[in-house]
Structures are given as C-alpha cells and as structure tokens.
PDB file of C-alpha atoms and ligand atoms in Angstrom:
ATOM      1  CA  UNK A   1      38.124 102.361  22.654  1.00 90.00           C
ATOM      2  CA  UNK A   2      36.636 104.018  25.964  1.00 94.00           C
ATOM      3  CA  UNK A   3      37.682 107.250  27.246  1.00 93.00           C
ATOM      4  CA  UNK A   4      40.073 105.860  29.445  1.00 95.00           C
ATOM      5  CA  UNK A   5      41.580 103.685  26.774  1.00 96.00           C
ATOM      6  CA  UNK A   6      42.114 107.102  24.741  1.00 97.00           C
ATOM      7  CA  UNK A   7      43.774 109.016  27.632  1.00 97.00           C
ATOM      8  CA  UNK A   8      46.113 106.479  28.116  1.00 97.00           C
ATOM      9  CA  UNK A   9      47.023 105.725  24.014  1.00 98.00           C
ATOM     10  CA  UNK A  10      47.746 109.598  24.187  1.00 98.00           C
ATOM     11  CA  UNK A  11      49.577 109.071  27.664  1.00 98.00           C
ATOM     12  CA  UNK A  12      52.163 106.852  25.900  1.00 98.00           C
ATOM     13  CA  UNK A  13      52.035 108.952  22.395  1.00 98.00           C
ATOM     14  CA  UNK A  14      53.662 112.204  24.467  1.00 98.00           C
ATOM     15  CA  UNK A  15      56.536 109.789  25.356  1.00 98.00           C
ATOM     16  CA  UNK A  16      57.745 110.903  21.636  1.00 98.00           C
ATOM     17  CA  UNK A  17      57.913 114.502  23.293  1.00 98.00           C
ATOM     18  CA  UNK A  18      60.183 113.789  26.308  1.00 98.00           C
ATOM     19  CA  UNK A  19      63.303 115.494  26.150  1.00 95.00           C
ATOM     20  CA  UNK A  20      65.531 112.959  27.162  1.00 93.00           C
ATOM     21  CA  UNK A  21      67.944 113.885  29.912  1.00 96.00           C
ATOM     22  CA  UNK A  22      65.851 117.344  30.370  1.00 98.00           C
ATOM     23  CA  UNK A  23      63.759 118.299  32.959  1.00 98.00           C
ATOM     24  CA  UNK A  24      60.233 118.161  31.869  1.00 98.00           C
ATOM     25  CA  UNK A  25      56.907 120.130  32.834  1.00 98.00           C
ATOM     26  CA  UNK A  26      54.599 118.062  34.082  1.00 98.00           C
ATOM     27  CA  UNK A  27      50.601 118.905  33.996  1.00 98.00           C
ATOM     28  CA  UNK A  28      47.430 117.396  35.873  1.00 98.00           C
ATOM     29  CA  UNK A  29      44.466 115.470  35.397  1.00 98.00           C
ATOM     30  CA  UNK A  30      43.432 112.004  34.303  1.00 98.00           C
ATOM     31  CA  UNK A  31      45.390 111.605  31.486  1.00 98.00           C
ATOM     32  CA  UNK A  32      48.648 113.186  32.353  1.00 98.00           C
ATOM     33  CA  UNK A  33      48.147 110.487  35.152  1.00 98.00           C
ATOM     34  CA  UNK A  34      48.337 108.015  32.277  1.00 98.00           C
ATOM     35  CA  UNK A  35      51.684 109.682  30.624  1.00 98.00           C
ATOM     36  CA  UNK A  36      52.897 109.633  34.424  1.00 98.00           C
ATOM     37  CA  UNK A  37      52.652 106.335  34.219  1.00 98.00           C
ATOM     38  CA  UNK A  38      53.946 105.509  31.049  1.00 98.00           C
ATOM     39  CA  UNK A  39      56.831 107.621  31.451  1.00 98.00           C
ATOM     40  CA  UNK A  40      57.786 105.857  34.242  1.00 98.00           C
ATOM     41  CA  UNK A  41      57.171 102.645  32.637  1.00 98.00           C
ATOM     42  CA  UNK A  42      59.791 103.745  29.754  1.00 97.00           C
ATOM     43  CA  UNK A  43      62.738 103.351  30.925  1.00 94.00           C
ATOM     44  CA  UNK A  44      63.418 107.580  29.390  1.00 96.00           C
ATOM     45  CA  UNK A  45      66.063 108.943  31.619  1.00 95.00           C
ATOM     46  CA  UNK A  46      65.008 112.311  32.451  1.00 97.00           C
ATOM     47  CA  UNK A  47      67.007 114.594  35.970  1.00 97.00           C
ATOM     48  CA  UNK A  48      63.302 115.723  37.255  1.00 98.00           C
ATOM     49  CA  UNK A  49      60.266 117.613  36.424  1.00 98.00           C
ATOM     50  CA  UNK A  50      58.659 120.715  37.599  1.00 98.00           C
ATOM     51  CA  UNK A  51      55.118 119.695  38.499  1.00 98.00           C
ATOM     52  CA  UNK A  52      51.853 121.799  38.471  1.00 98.00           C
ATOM     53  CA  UNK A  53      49.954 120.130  41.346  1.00 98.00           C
ATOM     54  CA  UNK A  54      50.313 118.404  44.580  1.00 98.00           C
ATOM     55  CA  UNK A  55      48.632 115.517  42.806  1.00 98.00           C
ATOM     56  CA  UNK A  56      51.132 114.876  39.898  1.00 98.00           C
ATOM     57  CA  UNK A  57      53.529 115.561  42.581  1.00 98.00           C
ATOM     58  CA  UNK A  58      52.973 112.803  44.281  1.00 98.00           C
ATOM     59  CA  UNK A  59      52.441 110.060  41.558  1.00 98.00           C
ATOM     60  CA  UNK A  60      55.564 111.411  39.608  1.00 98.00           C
ATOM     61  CA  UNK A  61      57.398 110.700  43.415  1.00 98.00           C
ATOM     62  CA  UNK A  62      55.340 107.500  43.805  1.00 98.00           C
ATOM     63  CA  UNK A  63      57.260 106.489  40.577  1.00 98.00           C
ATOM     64  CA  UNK A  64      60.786 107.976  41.532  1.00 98.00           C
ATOM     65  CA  UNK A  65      60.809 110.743  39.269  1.00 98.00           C
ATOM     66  CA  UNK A  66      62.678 113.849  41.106  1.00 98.00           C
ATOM     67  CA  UNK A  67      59.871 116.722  41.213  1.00 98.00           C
ATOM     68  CA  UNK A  68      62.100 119.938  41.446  1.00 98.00           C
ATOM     69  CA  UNK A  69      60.475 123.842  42.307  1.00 97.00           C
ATOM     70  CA  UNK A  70      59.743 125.902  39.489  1.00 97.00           C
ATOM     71  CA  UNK A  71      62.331 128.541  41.346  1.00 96.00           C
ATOM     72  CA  UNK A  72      65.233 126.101  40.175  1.00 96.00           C
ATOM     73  CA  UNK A  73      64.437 126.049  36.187  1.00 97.00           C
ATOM     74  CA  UNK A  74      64.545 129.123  34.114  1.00 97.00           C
ATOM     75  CA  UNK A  75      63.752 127.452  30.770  1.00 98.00           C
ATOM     76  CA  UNK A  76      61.938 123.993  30.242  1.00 98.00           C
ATOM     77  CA  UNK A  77      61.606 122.524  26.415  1.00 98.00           C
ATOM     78  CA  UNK A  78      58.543 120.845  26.918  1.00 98.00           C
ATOM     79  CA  UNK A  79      55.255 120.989  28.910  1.00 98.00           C
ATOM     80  CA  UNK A  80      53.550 117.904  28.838  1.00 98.00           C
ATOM     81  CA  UNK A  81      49.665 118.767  30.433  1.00 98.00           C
ATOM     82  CA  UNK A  82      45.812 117.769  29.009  1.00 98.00           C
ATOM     83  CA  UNK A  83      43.008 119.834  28.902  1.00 98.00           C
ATOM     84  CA  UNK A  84      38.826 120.179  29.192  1.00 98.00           C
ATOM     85  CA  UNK A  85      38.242 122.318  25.737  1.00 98.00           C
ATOM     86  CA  UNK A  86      40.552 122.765  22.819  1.00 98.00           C
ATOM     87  CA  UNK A  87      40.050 124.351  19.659  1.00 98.00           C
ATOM     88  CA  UNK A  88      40.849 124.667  16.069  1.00 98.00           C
ATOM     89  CA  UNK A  89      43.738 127.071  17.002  1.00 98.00           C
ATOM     90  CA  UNK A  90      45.422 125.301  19.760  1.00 98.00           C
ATOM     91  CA  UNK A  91      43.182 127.943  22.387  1.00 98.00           C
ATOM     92  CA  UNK A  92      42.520 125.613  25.615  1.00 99.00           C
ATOM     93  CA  UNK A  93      40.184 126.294  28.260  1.00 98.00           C
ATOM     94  CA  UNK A  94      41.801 124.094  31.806  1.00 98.00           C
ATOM     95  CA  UNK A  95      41.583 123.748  35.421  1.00 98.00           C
ATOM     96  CA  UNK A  96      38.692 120.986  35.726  1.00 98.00           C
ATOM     97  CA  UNK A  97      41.255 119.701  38.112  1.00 97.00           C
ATOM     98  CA  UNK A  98      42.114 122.693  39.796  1.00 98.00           C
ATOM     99  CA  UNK A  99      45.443 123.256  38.877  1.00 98.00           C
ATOM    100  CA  UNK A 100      45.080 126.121  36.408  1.00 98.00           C
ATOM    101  CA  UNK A 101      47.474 128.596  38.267  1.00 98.00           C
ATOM    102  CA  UNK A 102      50.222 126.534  38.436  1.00 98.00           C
ATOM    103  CA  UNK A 103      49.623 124.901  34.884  1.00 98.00           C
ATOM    104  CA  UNK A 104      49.988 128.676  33.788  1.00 98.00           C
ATOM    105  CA  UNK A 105      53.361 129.032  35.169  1.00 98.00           C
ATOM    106  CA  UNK A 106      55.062 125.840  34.603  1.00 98.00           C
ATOM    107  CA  UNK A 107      53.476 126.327  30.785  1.00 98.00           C
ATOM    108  CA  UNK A 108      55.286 129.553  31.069  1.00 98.00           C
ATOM    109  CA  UNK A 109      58.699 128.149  31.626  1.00 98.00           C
ATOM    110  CA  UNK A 110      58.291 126.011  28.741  1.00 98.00           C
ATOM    111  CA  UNK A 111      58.862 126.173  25.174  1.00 98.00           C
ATOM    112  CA  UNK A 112      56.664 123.539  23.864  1.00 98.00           C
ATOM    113  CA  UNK A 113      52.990 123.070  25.333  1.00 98.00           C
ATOM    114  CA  UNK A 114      52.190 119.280  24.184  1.00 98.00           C
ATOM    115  CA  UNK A 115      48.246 118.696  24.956  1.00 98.00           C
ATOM    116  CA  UNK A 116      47.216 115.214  25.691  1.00 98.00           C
ATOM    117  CA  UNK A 117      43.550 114.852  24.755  1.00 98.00           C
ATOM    118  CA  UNK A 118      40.476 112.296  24.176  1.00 96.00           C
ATOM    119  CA  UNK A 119      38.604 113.459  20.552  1.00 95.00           C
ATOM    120  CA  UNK A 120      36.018 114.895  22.592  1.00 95.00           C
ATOM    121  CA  UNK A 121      37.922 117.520  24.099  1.00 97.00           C
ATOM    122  CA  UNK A 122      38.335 118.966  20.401  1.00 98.00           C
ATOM    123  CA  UNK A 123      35.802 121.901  19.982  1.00 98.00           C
ATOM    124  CA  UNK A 124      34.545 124.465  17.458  1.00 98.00           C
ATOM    125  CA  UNK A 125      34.507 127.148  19.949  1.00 98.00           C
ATOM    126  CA  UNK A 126      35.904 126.782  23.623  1.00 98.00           C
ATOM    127  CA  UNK A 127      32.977 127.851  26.338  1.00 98.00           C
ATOM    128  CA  UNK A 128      30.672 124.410  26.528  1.00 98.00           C
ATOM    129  CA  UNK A 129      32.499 123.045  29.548  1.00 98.00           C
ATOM    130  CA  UNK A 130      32.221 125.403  32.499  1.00 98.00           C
ATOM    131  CA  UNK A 131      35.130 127.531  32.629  1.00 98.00           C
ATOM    132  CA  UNK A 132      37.569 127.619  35.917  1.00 98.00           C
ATOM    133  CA  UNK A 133      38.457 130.765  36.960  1.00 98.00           C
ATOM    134  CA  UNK A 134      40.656 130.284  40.057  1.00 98.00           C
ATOM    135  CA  UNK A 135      39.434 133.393  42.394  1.00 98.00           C
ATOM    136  CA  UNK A 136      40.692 135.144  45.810  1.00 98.00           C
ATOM    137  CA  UNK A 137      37.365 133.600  48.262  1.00 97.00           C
ATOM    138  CA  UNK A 138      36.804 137.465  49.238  1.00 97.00           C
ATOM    139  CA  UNK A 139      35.715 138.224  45.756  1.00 98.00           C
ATOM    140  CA  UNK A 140      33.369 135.707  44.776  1.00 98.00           C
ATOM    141  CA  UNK A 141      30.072 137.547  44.620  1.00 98.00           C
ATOM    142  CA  UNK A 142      31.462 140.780  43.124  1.00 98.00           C
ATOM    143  CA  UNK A 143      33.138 138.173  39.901  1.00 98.00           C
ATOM    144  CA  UNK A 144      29.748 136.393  40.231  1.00 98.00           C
ATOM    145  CA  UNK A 145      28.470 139.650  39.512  1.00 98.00           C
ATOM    146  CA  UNK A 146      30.955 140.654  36.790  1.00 98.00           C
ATOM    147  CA  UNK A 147      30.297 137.432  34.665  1.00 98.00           C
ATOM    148  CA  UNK A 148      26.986 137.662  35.058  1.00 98.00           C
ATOM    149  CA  UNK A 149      27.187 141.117  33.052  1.00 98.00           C
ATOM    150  CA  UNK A 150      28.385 138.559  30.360  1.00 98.00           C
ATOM    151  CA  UNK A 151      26.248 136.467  30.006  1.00 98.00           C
ATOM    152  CA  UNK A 152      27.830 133.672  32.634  1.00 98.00           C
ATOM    153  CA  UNK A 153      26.242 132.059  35.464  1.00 98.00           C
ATOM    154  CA  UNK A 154      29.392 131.422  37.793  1.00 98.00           C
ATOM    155  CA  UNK A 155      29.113 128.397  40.652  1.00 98.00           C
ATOM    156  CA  UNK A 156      31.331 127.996  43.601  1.00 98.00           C
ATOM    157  CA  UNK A 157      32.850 124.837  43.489  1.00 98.00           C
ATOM    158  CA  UNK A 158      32.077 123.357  46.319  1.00 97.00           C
ATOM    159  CA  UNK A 159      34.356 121.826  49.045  1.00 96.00           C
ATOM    160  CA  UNK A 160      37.222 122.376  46.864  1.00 98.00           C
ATOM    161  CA  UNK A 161      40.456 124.626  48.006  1.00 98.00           C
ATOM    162  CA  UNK A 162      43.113 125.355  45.242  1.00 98.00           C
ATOM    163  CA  UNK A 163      46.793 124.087  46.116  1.00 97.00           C
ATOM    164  CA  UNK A 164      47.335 127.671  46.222  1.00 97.00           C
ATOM    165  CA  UNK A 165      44.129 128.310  48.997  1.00 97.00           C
ATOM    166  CA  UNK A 166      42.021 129.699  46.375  1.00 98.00           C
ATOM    167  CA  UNK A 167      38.397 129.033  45.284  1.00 98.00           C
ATOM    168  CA  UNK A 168      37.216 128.165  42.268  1.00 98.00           C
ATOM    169  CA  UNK A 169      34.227 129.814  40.204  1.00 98.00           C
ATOM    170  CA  UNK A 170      33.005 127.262  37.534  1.00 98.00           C
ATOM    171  CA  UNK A 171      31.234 129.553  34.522  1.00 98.00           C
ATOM    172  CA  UNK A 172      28.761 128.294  32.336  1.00 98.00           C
ATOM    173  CA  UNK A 173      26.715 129.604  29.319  1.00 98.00           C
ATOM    174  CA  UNK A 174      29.776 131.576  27.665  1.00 98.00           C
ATOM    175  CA  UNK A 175      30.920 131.419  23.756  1.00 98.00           C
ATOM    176  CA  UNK A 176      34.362 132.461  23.963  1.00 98.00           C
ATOM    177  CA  UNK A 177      35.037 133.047  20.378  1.00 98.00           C
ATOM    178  CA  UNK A 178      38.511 135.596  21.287  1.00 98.00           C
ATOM    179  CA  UNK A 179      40.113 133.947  23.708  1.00 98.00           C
ATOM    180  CA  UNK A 180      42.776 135.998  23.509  1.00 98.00           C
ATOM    181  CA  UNK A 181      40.952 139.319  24.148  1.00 98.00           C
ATOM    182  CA  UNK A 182      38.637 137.315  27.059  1.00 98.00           C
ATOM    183  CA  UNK A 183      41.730 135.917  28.849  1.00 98.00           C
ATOM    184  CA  UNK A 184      43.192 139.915  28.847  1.00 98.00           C
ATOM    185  CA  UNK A 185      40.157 140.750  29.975  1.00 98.00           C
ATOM    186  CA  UNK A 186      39.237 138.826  32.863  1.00 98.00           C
ATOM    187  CA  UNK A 187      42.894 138.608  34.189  1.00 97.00           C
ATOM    188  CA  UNK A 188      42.293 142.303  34.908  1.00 97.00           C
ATOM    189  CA  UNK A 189      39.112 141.769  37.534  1.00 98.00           C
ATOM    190  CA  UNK A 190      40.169 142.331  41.051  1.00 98.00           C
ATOM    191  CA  UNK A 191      40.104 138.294  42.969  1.00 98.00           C
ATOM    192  CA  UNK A 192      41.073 137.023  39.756  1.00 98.00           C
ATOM    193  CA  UNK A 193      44.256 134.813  40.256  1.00 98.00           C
ATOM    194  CA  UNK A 194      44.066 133.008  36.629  1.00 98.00           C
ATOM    195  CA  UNK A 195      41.282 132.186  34.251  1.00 98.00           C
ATOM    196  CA  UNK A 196      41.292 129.009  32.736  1.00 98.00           C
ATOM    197  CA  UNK A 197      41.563 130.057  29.125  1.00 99.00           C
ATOM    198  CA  UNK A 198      44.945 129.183  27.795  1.00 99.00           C
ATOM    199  CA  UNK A 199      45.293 131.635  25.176  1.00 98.00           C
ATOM    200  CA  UNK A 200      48.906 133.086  25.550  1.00 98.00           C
ATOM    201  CA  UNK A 201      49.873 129.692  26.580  1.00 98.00           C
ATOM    202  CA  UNK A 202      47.993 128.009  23.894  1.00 98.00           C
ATOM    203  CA  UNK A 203      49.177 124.498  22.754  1.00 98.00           C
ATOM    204  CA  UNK A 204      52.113 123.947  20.508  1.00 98.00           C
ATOM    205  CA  UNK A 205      50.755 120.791  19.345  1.00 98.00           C
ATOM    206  CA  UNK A 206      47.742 118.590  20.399  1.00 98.00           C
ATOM    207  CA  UNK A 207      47.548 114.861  20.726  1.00 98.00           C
ATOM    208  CA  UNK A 208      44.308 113.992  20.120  1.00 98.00           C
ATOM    209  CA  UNK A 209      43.107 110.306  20.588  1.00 98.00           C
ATOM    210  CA  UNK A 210      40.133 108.946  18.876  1.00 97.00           C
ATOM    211  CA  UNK A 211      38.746 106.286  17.060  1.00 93.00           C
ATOM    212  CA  UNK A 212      41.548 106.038  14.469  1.00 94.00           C
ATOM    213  CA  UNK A 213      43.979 106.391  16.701  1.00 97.00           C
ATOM    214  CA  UNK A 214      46.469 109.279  17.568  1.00 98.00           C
ATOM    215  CA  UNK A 215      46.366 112.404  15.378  1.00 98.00           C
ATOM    216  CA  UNK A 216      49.071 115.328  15.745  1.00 98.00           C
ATOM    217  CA  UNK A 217      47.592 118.952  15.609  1.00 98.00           C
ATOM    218  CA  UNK A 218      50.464 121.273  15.116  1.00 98.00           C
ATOM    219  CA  UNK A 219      49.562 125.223  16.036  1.00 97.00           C
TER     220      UNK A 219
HETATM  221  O1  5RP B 301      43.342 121.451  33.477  1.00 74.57           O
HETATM  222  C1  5RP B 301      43.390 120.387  34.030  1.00 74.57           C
HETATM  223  C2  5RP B 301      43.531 120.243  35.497  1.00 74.57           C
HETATM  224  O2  5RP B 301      43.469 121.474  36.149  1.00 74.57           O
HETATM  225  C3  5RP B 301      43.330 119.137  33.231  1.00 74.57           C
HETATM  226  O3  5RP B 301      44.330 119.172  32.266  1.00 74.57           O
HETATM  227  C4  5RP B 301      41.991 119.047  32.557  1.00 74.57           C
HETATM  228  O4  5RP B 301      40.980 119.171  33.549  1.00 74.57           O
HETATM  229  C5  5RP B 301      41.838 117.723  31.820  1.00 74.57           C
HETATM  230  O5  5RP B 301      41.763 116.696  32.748  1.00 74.57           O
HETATM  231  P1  5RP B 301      41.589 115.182  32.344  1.00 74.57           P
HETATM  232  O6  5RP B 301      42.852 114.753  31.693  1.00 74.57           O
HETATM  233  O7  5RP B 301      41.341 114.491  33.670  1.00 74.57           O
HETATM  234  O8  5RP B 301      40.408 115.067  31.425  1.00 74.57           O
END
C-alpha cells in the first residue's frame, strides 16, 4: 500500500471513534481529508463538527456536514485530526498544514485526541520534520534569533498566511526529547501564537497504518 492508500485505510478506521449523534472535532491535512470523506460516505448521523481550518471547513460543507463555531461547544468527546511526527508517548509535533492554532483549541475542547497516521509518521524522538511554530509576522527575526540559540535554523514559510493572519516559522535541526518542557518553553517567547508540539494535547490513541494494516496505540 502507498501513502495515500494508508491515509485513507486510517481515514475509515477513525469511523470506529465517531460519537454518533455528537458533535465531533474535526482536524486538517491529507488524511483527515480521507476520514472527511469516509465519514460522509457512512451514513453516521452526527448534528455538526467544530472544524480547525478553513480547508476542512469547506470539504466537511462540500459533504453536508453542519460545521458549527467553537464558541457554541463547551465539551467535545472526540477530536479526530493527523499529524507530521508522533512518538512513543502519544507527543505530536503538527501544523505542516498550517492549522496548528486552531488544532490546539478544538483539541482543547475535546476529550479524546484520535491521531490518524501513515507508519512513517511514528518516530523515536519528535524534531526530524521541521517544526511549525505559528508566529506574530513582527517577530520573526527576534524568534529566528531565539531558536537559533537552540540549536534551530528557523525558515519563513513562504507565501503562506495562517487562517488566523499569522506566519509560519518552519524549524529544523532540533531533538525535542521533553516535549513537554519545550512546548512550556517556547509558548512563553513574545510573537509566539502556538508551537506545533502537541504535548499537553498529546494523543489519546494513535491509528497508525502500515504494512499490516491498522494498529491502535493507546497513551
Ligand atoms: O497538523 C496538520 C495540519 O496543520 C496535519 O495534521 C499534519 O500536517 C499531517 O498532515 P497530513 O495528514 O496531510 O500528512
């Protein structure tokens, strides 16, 4: 199986996770695009979900599933969202889409965090792919700066506005082996508006697609 053929065997696997006849959180990225899909293929009755980008937005309305503002939910049971690292722990580094603030806060609402991953996204220690740190445009070369002091080379991305009018700084060349302590850390610099490690909103459980099929990391 390809990549794509993974994201979208883990796309149908969160199906199990729906709440029925609950409003659900809805992520971003390729493969949520997949469980988009196959949720709306399923026939599972669910009032609406609470969406973390413009882009699942719109193919969750494409589909006819009610997207409702996170203003109007106090509690969700389940966030359904994939990610770019994972680890042994259920620590995720996100926002290679560029939806990290708002995957924070619907995560936030929720109970559960179900990730939807390809095996590759399953690493010993998160820091390989370039970590998103979603930044006020003002105070990009002072956090340049700042990670630089830790080792990290940070890149603007280019051409690329947040759905919140933020920038992103993509940071490579870190080991983040405390994500906890990092993600404290760095939410503290001045311009930072979220870093993409998901440490207090870690995963609850991981679906991980490979080879053999679906396997079910519980955290
Ligand atoms: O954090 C994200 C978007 O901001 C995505 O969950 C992450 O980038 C994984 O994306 P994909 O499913 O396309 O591999």
């Amino acid at each position: 199986m390809n990549q794509d053929q993974l994201k979208q065997l883990v796309g149908r696997a969160a199906l199990d996770y729906v709440p029925a006849g609950q409003i659900l959180g809805v992520g971003t990225g390729s493969t949520v695009d997949c469980f988009i899909d196959a949720l709306a293929a399923s026939g599972i009755q669910i009032p609406g979900a609470v969406s973390s980008s413009e882009r699942s937005t719109q193919r969750l309305a494409k589909h006819g599933i009610k997207v409702l503002d996170a203003a109007e939910v106090t509690r969700l049971a389940v966030y359904i969202d994939g990610a770019d690292e994972i680890d042994g722990r259920g620590f995720m580094v996100k926002g290679g889409g560029a939806a990290l603030t708002r995957e924070k806060i619907v995560a936030d609402l929720a109970d559960q965090f179900v990730c939807i991953a390809d095996a590759s996204k399953l690493v010993q220690t998160l820091g390989a792919f370039p970590l998103p740190v979603e930044i006020i445009p003002m105070a990009a070369a002072q956090l340049t700066r700042r990670f630089a002091e830790i080792g990290g080379k940070a890149q603007l991305r280019g051409g690329v506005v947040t759905d919140n009018g933020g920038h992103i700084l993509d940071v490579t060349g870190l080991s983040i082996t405390d994500p906890l302590a990092f993600e404290n850390d760095v939410n503290q610099w001045p311009g930072v508006v979220t870093v993409g490690v998901f440490a207090h909103h870690k995963a609850s459980v991981c679906l991980l697609g490979g080879a053999d099929g679906v396997k079910t990391l519980k955290f």
